[in-house]
Coordinates of C-alpha atoms and ligand atoms in Angstrom, one line a residue:
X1 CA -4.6 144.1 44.7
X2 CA -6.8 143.8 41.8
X3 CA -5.1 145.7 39.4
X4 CA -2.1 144.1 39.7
X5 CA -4.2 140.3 38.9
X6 CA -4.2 138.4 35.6
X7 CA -7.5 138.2 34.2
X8 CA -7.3 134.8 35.3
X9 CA -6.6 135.8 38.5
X10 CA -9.7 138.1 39.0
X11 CA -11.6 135.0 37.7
X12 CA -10.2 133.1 41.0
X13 CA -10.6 136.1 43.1
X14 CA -14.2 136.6 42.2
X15 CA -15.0 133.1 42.8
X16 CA -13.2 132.8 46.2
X17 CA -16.0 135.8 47.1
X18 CA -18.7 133.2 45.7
X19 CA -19.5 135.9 43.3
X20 CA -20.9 134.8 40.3
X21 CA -18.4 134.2 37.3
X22 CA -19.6 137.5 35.1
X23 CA -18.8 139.6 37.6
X24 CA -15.3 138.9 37.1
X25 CA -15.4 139.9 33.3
X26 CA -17.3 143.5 34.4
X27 CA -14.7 143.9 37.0
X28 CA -11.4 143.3 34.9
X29 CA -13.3 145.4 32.1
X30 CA -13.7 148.3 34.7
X31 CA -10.5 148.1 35.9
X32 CA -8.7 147.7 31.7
X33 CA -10.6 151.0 31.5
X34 CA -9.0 153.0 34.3
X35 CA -12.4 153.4 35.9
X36 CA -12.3 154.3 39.8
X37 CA -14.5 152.2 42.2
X38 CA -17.7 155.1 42.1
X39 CA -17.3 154.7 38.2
X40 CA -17.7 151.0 37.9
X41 CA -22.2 151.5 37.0
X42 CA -22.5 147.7 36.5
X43 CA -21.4 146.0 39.6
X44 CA -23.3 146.3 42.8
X45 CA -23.1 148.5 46.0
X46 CA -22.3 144.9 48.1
X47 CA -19.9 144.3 45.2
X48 CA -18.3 146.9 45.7
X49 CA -18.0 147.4 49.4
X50 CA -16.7 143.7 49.4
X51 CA -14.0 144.6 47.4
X52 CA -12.7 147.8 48.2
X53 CA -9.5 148.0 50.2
X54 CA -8.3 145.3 47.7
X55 CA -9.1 147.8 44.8
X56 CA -5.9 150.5 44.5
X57 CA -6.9 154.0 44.8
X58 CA -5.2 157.1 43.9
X59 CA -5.2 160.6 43.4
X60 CA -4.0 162.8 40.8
X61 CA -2.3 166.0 42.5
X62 CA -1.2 167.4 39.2
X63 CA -1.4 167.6 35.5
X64 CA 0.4 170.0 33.5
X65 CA 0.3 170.2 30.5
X66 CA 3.6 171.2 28.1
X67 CA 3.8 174.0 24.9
X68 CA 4.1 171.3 23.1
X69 CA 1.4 169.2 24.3
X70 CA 3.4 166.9 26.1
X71 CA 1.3 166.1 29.5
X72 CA 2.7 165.2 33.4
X73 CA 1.1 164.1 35.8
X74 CA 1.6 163.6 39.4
X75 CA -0.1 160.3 41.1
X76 CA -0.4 159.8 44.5
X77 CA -1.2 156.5 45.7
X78 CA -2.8 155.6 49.3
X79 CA 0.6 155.5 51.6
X80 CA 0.9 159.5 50.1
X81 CA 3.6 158.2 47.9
X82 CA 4.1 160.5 44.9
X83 CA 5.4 159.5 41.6
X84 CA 5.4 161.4 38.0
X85 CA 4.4 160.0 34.5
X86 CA 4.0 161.5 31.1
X87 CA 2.2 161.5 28.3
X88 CA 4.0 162.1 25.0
X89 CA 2.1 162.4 21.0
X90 CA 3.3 161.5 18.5
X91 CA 2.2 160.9 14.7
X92 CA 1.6 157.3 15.2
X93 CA -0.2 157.8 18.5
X94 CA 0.2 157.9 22.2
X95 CA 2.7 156.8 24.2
X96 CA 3.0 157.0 28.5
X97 CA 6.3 156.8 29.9
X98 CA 5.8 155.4 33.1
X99 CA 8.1 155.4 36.8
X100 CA 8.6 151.7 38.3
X101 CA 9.9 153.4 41.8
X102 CA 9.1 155.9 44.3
X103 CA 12.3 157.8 44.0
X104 CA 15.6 155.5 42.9
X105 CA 18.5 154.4 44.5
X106 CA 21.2 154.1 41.6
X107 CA 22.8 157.6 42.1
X108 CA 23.6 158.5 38.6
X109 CA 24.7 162.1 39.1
X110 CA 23.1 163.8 36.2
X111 CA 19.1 162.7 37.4
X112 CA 16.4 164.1 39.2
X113 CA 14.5 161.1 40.0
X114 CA 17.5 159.7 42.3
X115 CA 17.9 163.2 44.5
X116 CA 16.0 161.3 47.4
X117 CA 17.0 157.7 47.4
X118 CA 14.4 155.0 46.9
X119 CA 11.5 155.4 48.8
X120 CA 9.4 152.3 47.6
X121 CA 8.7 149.5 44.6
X122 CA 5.5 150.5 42.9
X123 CA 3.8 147.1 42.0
X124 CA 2.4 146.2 39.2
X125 CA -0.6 147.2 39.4
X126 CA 0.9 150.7 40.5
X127 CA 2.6 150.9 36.9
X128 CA -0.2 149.9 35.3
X129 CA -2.5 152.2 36.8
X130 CA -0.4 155.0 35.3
X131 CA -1.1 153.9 31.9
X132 CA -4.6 153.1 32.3
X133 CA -5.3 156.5 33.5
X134 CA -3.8 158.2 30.6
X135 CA -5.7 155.8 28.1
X136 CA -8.9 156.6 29.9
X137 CA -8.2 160.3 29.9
X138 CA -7.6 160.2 26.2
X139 CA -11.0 158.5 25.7
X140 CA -9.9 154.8 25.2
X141 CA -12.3 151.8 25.3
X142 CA -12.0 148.2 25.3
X143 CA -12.3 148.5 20.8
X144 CA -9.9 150.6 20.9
X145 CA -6.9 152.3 23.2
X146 CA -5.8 155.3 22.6
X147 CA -2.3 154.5 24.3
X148 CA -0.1 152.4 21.6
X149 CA 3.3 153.1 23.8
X150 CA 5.1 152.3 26.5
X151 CA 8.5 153.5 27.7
X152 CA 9.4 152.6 31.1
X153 CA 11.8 155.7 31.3
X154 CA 10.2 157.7 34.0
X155 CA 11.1 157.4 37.8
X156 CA 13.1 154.5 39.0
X157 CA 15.0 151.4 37.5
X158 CA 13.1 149.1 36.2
X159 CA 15.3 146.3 36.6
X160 CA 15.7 146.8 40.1
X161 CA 12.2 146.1 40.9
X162 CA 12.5 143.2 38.4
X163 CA 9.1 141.2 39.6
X164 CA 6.7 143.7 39.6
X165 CA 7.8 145.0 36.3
X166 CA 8.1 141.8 34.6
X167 CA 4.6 141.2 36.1
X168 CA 3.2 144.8 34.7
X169 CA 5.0 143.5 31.0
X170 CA 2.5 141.0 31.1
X171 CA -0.2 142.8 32.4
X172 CA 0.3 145.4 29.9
X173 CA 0.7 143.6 26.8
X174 CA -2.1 140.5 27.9
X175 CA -4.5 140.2 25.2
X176 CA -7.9 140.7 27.1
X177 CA -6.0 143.7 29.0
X178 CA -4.9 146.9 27.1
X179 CA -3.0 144.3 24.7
X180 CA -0.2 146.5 24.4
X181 CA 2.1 144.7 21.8
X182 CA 5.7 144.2 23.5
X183 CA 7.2 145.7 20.3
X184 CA 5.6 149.1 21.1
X185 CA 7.4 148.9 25.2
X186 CA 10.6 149.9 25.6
X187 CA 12.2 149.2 28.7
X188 CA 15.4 151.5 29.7
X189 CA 18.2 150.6 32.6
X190 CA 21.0 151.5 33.7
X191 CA 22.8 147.9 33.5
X192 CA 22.0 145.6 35.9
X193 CA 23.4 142.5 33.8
X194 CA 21.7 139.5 35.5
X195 CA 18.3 140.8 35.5
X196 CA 19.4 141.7 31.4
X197 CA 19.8 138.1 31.3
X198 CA 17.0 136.8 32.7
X199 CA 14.9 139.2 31.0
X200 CA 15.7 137.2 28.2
X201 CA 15.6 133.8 29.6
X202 CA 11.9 134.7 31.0
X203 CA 10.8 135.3 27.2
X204 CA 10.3 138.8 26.8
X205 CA 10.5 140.7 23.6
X206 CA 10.5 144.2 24.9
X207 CA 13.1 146.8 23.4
X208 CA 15.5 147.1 25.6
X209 CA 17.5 150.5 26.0
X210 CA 20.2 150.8 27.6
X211 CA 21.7 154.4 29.6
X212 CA 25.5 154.0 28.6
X213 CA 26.5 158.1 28.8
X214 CA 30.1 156.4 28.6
X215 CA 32.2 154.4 25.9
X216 CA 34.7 153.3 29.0
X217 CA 34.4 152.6 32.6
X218 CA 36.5 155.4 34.0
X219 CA 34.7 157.7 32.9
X220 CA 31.4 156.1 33.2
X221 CA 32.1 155.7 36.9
X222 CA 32.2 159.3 37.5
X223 CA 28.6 159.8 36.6
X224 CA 27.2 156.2 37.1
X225 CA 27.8 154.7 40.5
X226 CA 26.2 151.2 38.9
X227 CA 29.2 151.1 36.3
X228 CA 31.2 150.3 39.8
X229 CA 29.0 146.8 39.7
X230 CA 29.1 146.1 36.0
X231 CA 31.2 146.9 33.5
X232 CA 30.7 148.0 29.7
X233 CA 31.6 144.6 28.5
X234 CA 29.8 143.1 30.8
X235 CA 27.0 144.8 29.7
X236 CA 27.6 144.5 26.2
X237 CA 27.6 141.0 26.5
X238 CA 24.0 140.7 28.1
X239 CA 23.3 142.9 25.4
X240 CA 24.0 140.4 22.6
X241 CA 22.6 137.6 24.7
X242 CA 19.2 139.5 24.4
X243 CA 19.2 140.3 20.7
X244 CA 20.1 136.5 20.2
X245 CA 17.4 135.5 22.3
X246 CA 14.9 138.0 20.8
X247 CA 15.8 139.3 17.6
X248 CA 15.4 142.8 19.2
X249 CA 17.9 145.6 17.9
X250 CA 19.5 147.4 21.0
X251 CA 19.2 151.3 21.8
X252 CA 21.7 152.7 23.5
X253 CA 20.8 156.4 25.3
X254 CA 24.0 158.8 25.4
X255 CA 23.4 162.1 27.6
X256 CA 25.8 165.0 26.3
X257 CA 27.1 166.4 29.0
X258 CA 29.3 169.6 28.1
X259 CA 33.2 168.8 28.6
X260 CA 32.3 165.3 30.0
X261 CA 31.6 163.2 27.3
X262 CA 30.6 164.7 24.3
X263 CA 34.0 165.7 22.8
X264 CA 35.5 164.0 19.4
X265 CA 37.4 161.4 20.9
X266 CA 34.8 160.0 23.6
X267 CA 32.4 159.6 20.7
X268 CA 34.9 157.6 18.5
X269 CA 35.5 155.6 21.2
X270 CA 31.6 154.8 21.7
X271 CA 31.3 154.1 18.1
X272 CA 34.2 151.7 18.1
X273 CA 32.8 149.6 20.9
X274 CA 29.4 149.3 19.4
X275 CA 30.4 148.5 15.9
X276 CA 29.5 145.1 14.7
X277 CA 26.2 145.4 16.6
X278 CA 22.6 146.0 15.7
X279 CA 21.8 148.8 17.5
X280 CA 20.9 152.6 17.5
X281 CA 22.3 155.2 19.6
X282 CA 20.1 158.1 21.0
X283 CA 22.0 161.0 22.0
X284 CA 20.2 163.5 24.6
X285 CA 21.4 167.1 25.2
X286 CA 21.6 166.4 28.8
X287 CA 17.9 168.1 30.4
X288 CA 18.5 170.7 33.3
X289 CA 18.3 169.8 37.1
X290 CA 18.3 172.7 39.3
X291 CA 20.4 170.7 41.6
X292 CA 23.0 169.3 39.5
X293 CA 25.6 171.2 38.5
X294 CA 26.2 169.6 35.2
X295 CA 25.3 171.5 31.8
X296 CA 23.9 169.8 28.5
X297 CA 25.6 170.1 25.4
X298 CA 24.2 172.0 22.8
X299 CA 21.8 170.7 20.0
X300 CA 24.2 171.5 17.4
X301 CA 26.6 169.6 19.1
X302 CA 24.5 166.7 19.5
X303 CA 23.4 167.2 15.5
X304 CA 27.8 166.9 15.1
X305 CA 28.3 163.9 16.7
X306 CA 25.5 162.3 15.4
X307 CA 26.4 162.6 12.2
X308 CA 30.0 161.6 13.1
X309 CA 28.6 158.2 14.5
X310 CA 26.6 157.6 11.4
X311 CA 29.8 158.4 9.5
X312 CA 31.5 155.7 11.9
X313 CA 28.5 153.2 10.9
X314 CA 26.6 153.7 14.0
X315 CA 22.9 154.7 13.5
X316 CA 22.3 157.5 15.8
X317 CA 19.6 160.2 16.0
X318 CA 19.0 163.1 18.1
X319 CA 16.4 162.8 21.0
X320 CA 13.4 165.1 20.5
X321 CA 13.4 166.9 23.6
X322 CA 9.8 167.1 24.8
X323 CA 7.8 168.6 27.8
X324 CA 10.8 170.4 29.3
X325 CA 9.0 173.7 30.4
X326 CA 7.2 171.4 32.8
X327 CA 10.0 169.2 33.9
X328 CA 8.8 166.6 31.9
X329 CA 11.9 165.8 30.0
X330 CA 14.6 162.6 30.2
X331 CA 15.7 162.8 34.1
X332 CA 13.6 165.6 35.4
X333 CA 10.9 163.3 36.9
X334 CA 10.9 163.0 40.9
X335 CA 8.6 161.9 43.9
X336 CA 7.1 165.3 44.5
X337 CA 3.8 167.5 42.9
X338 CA 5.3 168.4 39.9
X339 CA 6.5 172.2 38.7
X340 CA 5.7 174.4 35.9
X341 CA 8.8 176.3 34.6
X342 CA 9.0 179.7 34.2
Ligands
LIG1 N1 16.7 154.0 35.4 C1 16.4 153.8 34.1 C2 15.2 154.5 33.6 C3 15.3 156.0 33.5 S1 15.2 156.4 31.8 C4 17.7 154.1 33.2 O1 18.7 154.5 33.8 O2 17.7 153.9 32.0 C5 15.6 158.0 31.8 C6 16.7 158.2 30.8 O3 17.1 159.6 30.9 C7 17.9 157.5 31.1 O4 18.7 157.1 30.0 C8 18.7 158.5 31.9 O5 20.1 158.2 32.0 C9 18.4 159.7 31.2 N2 18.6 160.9 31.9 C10 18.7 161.1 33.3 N3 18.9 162.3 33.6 C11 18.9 163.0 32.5 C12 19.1 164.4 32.2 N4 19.2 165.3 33.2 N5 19.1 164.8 30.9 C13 18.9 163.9 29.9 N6 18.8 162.6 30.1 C14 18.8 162.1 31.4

């Protein structure tokens, strides 16, 4: 599909349809700016008609937007696949946290977005269209975007979908695209170590995050069904092979879960295994899912135990918790039109 081309490779499209060579500039331009087919003024009705089932369509089933101005939005693409993506402000601008899957299949038992297995990849041009619509909602042009984040946090792993993401990395942050620098995408995963590896080895520079929730592997493996594959030093390890390879300082994403993991001793265990490393711990008062029975710890708590990291030498901060009345927080996003609170 179009979107999910280099500019390079709409070049080569366009000339395979013996199209003159200007129509591919007008083309990648309409498509940088999120426009649908009927908003493309510049390229002609034949054009347009010769290109259309490779062009992706999709249809936006919801938007809700959050007290605190946090926005979701539900996108469904031609096959009626649904998936979720929000759009977050922030002083320095926007950011879009975009979902790589149509549901997820990595079971952790504290998430939303894994309640119905994996339904489907989105491709790269499925990720990117996400983004695009946000920048072209928020007025951006080709001067200037208004998007200046990405986090690929939403639905999905990323790294189990590996080629399409890596593909929407480059798509995102290409120069003649929406030039997104790499600095300003952060990529989150559970742990899947080889693809952590050849992250690095294919020269990306994104930060990467990392969903730990547990300083040990016994207890990790009650929540996360991946720690059963890979283990925290395993991880780790692929961890410091990435900031050697890119310089890049580590985040690591801690859910509180009441009586699970966020007593005194757990956390003094997470800041001995990370000590030594650059990297920064977000802790998250684990979000509500109606269907999980698990309960978040309090803020205060959270406040506590970061404080007690940073005491331990760990940098650590509190996640903001945004867009919750409208299910728009850390693990809330799923394959269905999205829910206003009450
Ligand atoms: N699959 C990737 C991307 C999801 S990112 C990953 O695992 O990292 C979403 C982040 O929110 C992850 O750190 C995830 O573990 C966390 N999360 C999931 N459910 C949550 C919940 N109910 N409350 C708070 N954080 C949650």
């Amino acid at each position: 599909m179009i979107q999910d081309m280099t500019y390079a490779e709409v070049c080569e499209y366009v000339k395979n349809l013996n199209e003159p060579a200007y129509r591919a500039k007008q083309l990648f331009e309409a498509c940088t700016l999120g426009k649908t087919l009927e908003e493309i003024s510049n390229l002609p009705k034949i054009f347009k008609e010769k290109i259309e089932n490779d062009y992706i369509k999709f249809e936006i089933v919801a938007h809700l937007v959050s007290k605190d101005e946090t926005q979701k939005i539900a996108i469904k693409f031609e096959d009626g696949s649904i998936v979720e993506s929000v759009l977050l402000k922030y002083k320095y601008g926007y950011t879009v946290c975009v979902s790589t899957q149509v549901g997820c299949r990595m079971g952790c038992k504290f998430c939303a977005s894994t309640l119905n297995g994996l339904q489907r990849n989105l491709s790269a041009g499925e990720i990117l269209s996400q983004v695009l619509f946000f920048n072209k909602y928020l007025g951006g042009t080709l001067k200037e975007r208004k998007v200046t984040n990405v986090v690929l946090m939403g639905c999905g792993e990323p790294l189990d979908n590996y080629d399409n993401v890596a593909k929407f990395l480059r798509l995102v942050s290409a120069e003649e695209g929406l030039n997104i620098s790499q600095r300003n995408i952060s990529l989150s995963t559970c742990g899947i170590v080889p693809k952590i590896y050849q992250l690095a080895d294919d020269g990306f520079s994104v930060t990467l995050t990392i969903s730990l929730h547990a300083p040990n592997d016994e207890l990790r493996k009650t929540i996360m069904p991946i720690a059963n594959a890979y283990s925290i030093k395993e991880i780790l390890s692929a961890c410091d092979y990435y900031f050697d390879k890119t310089g890049r300082r580590i985040a690591f994403e801690y859910s509180l879960i009441s009586g699970k993991n966020d007593d005194d001793k757990t956390i003094e265990q997470l800041a001995s295994i990370l000590k030594g490393r650059s990297c920064h711990v977000n802790l998250i008062p684990l979000n509500s899912v109606k269907e999980k029975q698990l309960l978040g710890a309090t803020r205060k708590r959270a406040y506590q135990l970061a404080g007690k990291l940073e005491k331990l030498g760990i940098s650590a901060t509190v996640r903001r918790t945004m867009g919750e009345d409208i299910e728009g927080a850390c693990g809330q996003l799923r394959n269905r039109v999205g829910a206003k609170n009450d």
